[in-house]
CSV table of C-alpha atoms in Angstrom, one decimal:
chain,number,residue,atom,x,y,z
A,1,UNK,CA,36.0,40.6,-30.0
A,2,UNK,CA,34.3,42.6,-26.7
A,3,UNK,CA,31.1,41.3,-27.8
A,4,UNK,CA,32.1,37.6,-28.2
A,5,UNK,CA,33.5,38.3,-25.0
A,6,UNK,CA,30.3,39.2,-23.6
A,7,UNK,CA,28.4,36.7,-25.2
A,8,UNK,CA,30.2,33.9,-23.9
A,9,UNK,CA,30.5,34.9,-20.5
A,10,UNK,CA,26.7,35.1,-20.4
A,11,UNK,CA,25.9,32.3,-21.4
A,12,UNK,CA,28.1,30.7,-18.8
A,13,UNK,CA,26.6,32.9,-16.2
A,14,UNK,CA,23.4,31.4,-17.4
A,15,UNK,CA,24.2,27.8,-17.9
A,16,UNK,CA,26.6,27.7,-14.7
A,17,UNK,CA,23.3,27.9,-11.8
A,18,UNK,CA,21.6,25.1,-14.3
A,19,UNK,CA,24.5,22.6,-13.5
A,20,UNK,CA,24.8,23.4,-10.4
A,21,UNK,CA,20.9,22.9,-9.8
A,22,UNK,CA,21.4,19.1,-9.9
A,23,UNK,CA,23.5,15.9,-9.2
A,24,UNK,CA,24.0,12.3,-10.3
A,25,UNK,CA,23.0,10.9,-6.7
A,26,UNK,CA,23.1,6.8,-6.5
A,27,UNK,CA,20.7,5.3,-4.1
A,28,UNK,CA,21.8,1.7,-3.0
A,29,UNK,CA,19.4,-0.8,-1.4
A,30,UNK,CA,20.8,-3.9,0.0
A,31,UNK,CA,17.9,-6.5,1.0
A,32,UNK,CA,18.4,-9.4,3.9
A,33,UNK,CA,17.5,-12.9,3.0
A,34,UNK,CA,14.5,-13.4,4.5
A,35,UNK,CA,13.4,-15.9,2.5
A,36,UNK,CA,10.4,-14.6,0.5
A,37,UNK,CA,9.2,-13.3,-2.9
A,38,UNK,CA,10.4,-10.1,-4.2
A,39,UNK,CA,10.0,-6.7,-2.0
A,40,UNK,CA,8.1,-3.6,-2.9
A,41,UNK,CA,9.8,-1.2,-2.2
A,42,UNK,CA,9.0,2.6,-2.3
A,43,UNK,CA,11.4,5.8,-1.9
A,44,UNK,CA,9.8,8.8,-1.2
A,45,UNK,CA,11.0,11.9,0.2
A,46,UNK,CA,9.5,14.2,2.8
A,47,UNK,CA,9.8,17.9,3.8
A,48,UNK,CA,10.6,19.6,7.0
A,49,UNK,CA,7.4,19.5,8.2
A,50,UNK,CA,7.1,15.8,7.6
A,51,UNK,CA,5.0,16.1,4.7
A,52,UNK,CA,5.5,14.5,1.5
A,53,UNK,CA,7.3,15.9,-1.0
A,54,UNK,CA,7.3,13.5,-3.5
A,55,UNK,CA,8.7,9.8,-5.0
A,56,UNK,CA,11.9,8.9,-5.9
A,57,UNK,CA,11.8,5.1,-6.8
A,58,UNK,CA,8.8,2.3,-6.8
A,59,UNK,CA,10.7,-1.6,-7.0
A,60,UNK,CA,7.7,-3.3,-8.0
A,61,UNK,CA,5.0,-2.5,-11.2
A,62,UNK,CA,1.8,-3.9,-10.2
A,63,UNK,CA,-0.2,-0.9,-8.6
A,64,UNK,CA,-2.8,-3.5,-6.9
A,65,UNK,CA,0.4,-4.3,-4.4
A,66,UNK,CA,0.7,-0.5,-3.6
A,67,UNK,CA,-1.7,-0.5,-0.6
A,68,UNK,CA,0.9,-2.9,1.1
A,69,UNK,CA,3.6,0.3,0.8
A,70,UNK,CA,1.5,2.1,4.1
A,71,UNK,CA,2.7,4.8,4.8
A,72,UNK,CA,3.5,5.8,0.8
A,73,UNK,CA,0.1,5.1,0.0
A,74,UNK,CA,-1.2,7.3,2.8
A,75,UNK,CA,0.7,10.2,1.5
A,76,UNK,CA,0.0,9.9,-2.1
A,77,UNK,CA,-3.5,7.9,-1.9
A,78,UNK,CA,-1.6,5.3,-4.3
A,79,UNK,CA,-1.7,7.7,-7.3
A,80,UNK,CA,0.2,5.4,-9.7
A,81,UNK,CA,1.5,8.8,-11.8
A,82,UNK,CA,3.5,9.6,-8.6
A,83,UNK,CA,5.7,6.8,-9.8
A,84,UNK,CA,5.4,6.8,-13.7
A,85,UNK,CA,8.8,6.9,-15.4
A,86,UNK,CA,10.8,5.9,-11.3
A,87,UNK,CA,9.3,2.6,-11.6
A,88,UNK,CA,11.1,-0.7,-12.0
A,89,UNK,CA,10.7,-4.3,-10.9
A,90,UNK,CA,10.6,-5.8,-7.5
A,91,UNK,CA,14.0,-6.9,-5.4
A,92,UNK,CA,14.5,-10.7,-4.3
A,93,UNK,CA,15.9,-11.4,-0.6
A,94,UNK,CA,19.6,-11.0,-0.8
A,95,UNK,CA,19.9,-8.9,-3.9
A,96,UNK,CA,21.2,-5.2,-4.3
A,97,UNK,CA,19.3,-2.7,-6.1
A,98,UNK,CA,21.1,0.3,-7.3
A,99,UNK,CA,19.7,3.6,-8.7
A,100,UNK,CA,21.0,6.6,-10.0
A,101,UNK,CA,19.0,9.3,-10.2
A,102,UNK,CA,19.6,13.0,-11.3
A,103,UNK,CA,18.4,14.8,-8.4
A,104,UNK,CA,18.2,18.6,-7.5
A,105,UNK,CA,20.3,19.8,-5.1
A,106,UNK,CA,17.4,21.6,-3.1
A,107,UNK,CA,16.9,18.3,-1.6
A,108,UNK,CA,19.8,18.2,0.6
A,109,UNK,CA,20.7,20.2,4.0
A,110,UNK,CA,16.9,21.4,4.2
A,111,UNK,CA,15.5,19.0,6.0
A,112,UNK,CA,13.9,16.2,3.9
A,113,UNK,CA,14.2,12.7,4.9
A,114,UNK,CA,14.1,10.1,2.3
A,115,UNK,CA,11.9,6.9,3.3
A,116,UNK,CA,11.4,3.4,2.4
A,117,UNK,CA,8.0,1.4,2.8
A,118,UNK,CA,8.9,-2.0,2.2
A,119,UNK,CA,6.4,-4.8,1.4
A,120,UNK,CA,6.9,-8.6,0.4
A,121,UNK,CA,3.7,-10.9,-0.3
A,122,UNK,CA,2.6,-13.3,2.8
A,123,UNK,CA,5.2,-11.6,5.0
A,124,UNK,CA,4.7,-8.3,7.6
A,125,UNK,CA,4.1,-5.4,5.5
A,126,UNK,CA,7.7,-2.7,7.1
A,127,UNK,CA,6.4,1.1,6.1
A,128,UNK,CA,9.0,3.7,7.1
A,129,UNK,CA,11.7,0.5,6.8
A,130,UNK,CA,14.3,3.3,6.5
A,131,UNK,CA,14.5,7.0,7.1
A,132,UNK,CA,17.5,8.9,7.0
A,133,UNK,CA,17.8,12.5,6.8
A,134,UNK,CA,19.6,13.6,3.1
A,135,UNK,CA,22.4,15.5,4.0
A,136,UNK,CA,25.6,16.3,2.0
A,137,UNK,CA,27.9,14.7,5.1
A,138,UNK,CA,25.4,11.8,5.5
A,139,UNK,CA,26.3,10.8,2.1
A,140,UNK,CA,28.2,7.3,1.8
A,141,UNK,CA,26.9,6.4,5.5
A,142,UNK,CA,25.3,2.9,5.5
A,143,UNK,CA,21.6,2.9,7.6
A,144,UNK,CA,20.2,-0.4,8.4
A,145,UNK,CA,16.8,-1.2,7.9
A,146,UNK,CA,14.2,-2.7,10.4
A,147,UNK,CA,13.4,-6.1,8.5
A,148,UNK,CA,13.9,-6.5,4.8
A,149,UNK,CA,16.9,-3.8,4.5
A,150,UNK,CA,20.1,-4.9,5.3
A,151,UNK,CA,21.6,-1.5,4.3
A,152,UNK,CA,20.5,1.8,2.9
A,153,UNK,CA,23.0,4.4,1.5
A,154,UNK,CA,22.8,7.2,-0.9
A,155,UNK,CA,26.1,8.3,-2.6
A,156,UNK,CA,26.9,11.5,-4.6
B,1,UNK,CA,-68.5,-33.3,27.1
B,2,UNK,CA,-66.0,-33.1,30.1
B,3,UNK,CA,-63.3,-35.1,27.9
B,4,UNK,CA,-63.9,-32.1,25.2
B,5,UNK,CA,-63.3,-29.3,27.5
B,6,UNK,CA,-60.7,-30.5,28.7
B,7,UNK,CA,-59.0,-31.2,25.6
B,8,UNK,CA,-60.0,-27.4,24.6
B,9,UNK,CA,-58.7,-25.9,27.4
B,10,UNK,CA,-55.6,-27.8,26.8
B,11,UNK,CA,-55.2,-26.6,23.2
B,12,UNK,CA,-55.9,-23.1,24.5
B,13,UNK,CA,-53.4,-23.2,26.6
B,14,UNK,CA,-50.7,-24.6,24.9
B,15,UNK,CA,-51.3,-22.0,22.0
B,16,UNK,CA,-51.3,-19.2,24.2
B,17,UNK,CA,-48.0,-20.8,25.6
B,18,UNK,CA,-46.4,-20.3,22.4
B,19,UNK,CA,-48.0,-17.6,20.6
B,20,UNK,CA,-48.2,-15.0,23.3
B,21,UNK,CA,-44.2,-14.7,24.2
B,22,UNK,CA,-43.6,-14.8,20.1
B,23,UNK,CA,-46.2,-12.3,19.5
B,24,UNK,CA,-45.4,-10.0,22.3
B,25,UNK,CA,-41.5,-9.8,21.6
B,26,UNK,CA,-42.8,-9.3,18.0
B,27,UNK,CA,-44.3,-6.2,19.1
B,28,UNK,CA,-41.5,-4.9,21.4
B,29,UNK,CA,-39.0,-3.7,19.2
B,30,UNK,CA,-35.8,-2.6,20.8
B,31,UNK,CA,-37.1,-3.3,24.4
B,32,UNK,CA,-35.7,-4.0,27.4
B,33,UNK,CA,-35.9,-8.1,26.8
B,34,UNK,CA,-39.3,-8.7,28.5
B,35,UNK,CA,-39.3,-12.2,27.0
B,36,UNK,CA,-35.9,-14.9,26.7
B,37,UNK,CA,-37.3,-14.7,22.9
B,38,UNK,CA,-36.9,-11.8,22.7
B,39,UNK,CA,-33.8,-11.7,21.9
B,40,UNK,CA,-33.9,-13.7,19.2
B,41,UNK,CA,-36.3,-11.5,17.3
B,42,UNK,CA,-33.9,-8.5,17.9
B,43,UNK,CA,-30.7,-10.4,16.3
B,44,UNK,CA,-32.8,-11.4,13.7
B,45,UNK,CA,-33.7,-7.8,12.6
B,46,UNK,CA,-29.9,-6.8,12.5
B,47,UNK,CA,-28.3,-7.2,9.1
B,48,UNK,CA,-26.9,-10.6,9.0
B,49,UNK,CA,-23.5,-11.5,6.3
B,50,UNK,CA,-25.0,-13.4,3.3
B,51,UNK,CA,-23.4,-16.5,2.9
B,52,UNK,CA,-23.3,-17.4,-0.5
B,53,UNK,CA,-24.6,-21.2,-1.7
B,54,UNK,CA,-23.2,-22.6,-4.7
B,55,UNK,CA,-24.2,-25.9,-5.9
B,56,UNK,CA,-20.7,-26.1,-7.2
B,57,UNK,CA,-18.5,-28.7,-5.0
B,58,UNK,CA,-15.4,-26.7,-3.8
B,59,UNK,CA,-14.2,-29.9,-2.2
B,60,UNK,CA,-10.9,-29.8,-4.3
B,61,UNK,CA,-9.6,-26.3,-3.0
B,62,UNK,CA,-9.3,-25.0,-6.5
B,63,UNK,CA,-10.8,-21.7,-5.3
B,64,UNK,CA,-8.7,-21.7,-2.1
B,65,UNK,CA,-5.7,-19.5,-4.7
B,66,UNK,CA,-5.3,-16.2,-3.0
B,67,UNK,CA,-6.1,-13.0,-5.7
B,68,UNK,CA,-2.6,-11.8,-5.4
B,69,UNK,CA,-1.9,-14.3,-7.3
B,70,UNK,CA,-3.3,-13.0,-10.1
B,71,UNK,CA,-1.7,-11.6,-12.9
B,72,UNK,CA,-4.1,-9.6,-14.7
B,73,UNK,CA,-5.3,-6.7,-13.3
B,74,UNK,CA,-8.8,-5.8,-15.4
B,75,UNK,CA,-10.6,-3.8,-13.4
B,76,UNK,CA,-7.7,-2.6,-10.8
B,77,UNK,CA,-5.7,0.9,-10.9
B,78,UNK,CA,-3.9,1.5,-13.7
B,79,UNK,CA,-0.4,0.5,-13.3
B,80,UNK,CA,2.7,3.0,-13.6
B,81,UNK,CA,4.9,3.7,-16.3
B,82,UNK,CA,8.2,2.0,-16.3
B,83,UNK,CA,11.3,3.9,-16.4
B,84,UNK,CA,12.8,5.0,-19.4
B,85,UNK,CA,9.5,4.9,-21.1
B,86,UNK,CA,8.4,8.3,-19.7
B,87,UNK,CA,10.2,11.0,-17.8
B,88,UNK,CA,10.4,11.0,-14.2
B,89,UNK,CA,7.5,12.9,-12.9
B,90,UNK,CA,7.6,17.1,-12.3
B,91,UNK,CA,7.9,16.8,-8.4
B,92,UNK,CA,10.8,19.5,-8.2
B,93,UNK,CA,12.9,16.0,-6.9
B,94,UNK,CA,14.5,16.0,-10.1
B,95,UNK,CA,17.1,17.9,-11.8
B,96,UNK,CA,16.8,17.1,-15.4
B,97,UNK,CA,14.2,15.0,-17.2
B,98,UNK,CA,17.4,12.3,-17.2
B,99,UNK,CA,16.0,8.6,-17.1
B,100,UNK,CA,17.2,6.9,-14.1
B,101,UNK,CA,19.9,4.4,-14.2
B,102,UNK,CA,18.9,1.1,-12.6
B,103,UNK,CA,20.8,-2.1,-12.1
B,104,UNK,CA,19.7,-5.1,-9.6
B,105,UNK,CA,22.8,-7.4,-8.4
């Protein structure tokens, strides 16, 4: 019974920190109408020290587009595998784009920002559209974009 | 004989006219524009863009489509995987190897 006991409160102990490593986090993306095709989009995270840190979404799947996203394709010289398996289709003017996303909870209250480079064909080309710092209060709080984001917020 | 040499000296010095300014700004490479010609003959050294001649009559704007437009991409970067068809990549972002849930309203 003592060793059952044991057994079972280690192996909580040990699965305990892995749960806790991570959370459903829901990333939501409302565009403007601006009367174009549909936005590129990129969500990318950087460190402290402004550095990138890595990608967390890419709306759009053609790669040739990618140079458009500036300031993402700066930082990751538009290496397509820093989006393989985050990458979905492009977002028309008006729509919402929501994404849930298991993400480690490392990311938040050290001093990453997460970023959107926003691109749509013919139109101005918006890299940092968004920024906002990822903290756990500045979770639920609405940011507005510069041109094609009507709202930004990330929920958890 | 006075009708000759004067149509000699005539010839003479119309040719030396012309050819002396072309051959001398010929010679001067890079100078300091001794000769109006000159100048020519410098721009003509430089690397001009080569415009392309096509017998082909482009009249009817067909080739006016911008390459954006294009939908296959031989020859370009390899596009990325969509989600759910691979896991999310090993940036430390992620928890879990969870596929991300998506939905476009």
């Amino acid at each position: 019974m003592k060793s059952l006991l044991a057994t079972l409160a280690l192996t909580t102990a040990l699965t305990l920190p892995g749960l806790a490593m991570a959370r459903p986090v829901t990333l939501t993306t409302a565009l403007t109408n601006y009367g174009g095709d549909g936005a590129y989009l990129a969500l990318y995270v950087t460190d402290a020290s402004g550095a990138y840190a890595g990608s967390l979404w890419m709306a759009g799947g053609k790669s040739k587009y990618y140079k458009h996203l500036s300031d993402w394709y700066r930082a990751t010289g538009g290496d397509t595998a820093q989006v393989n398996g985050i990458t979905g289709a492009s977002v028309g003017a008006g729509r919402m784009l929501e994404i849930t996303l298991d993400l480690a909870d490392a990311l938040f209250d050290a001093g990453y920002t997460l970023h959107i480079d926003a691109a749509v064909e013919d139109m101005r080309d918006s890299p940092n559209e968004v920024a906002v710092p990822l903290t756990t209060t500045g979770a639920g709080t609405p940011v507005r974009g510069r041109r094609y984001v009507a709202s930004f917020a990330y929920d958890m | 004989m006075k009708k000759t040499l004067t149509l000699l000296v005539a010839s003479t010095a119309l040719t030396a006219a012309i050819g002396v300014p072309a051959w001398s700004t010929m010679r001067v490479s890079g100078g300091e524009g001794l000769w109006p010609l000159a100048a020519h003959f410098d721009e003509g050294t430089q690397a001009l863009p080569l415009v392309r001649v096509s017998d082909d009559d482009d009249d009817d704007d067909r080739d006016d489509r911008d390459d954006d437009d294009d939908d296959d991409d031989r020859g370009g970067a390899r596009n990325p995987a969509p989600a759910g068809t691979v896991a999310p990549p090993q940036n430390g972002l992620f928890g879990t190897g969870t596929a991300p849930q998506v939905k476009v309203n």
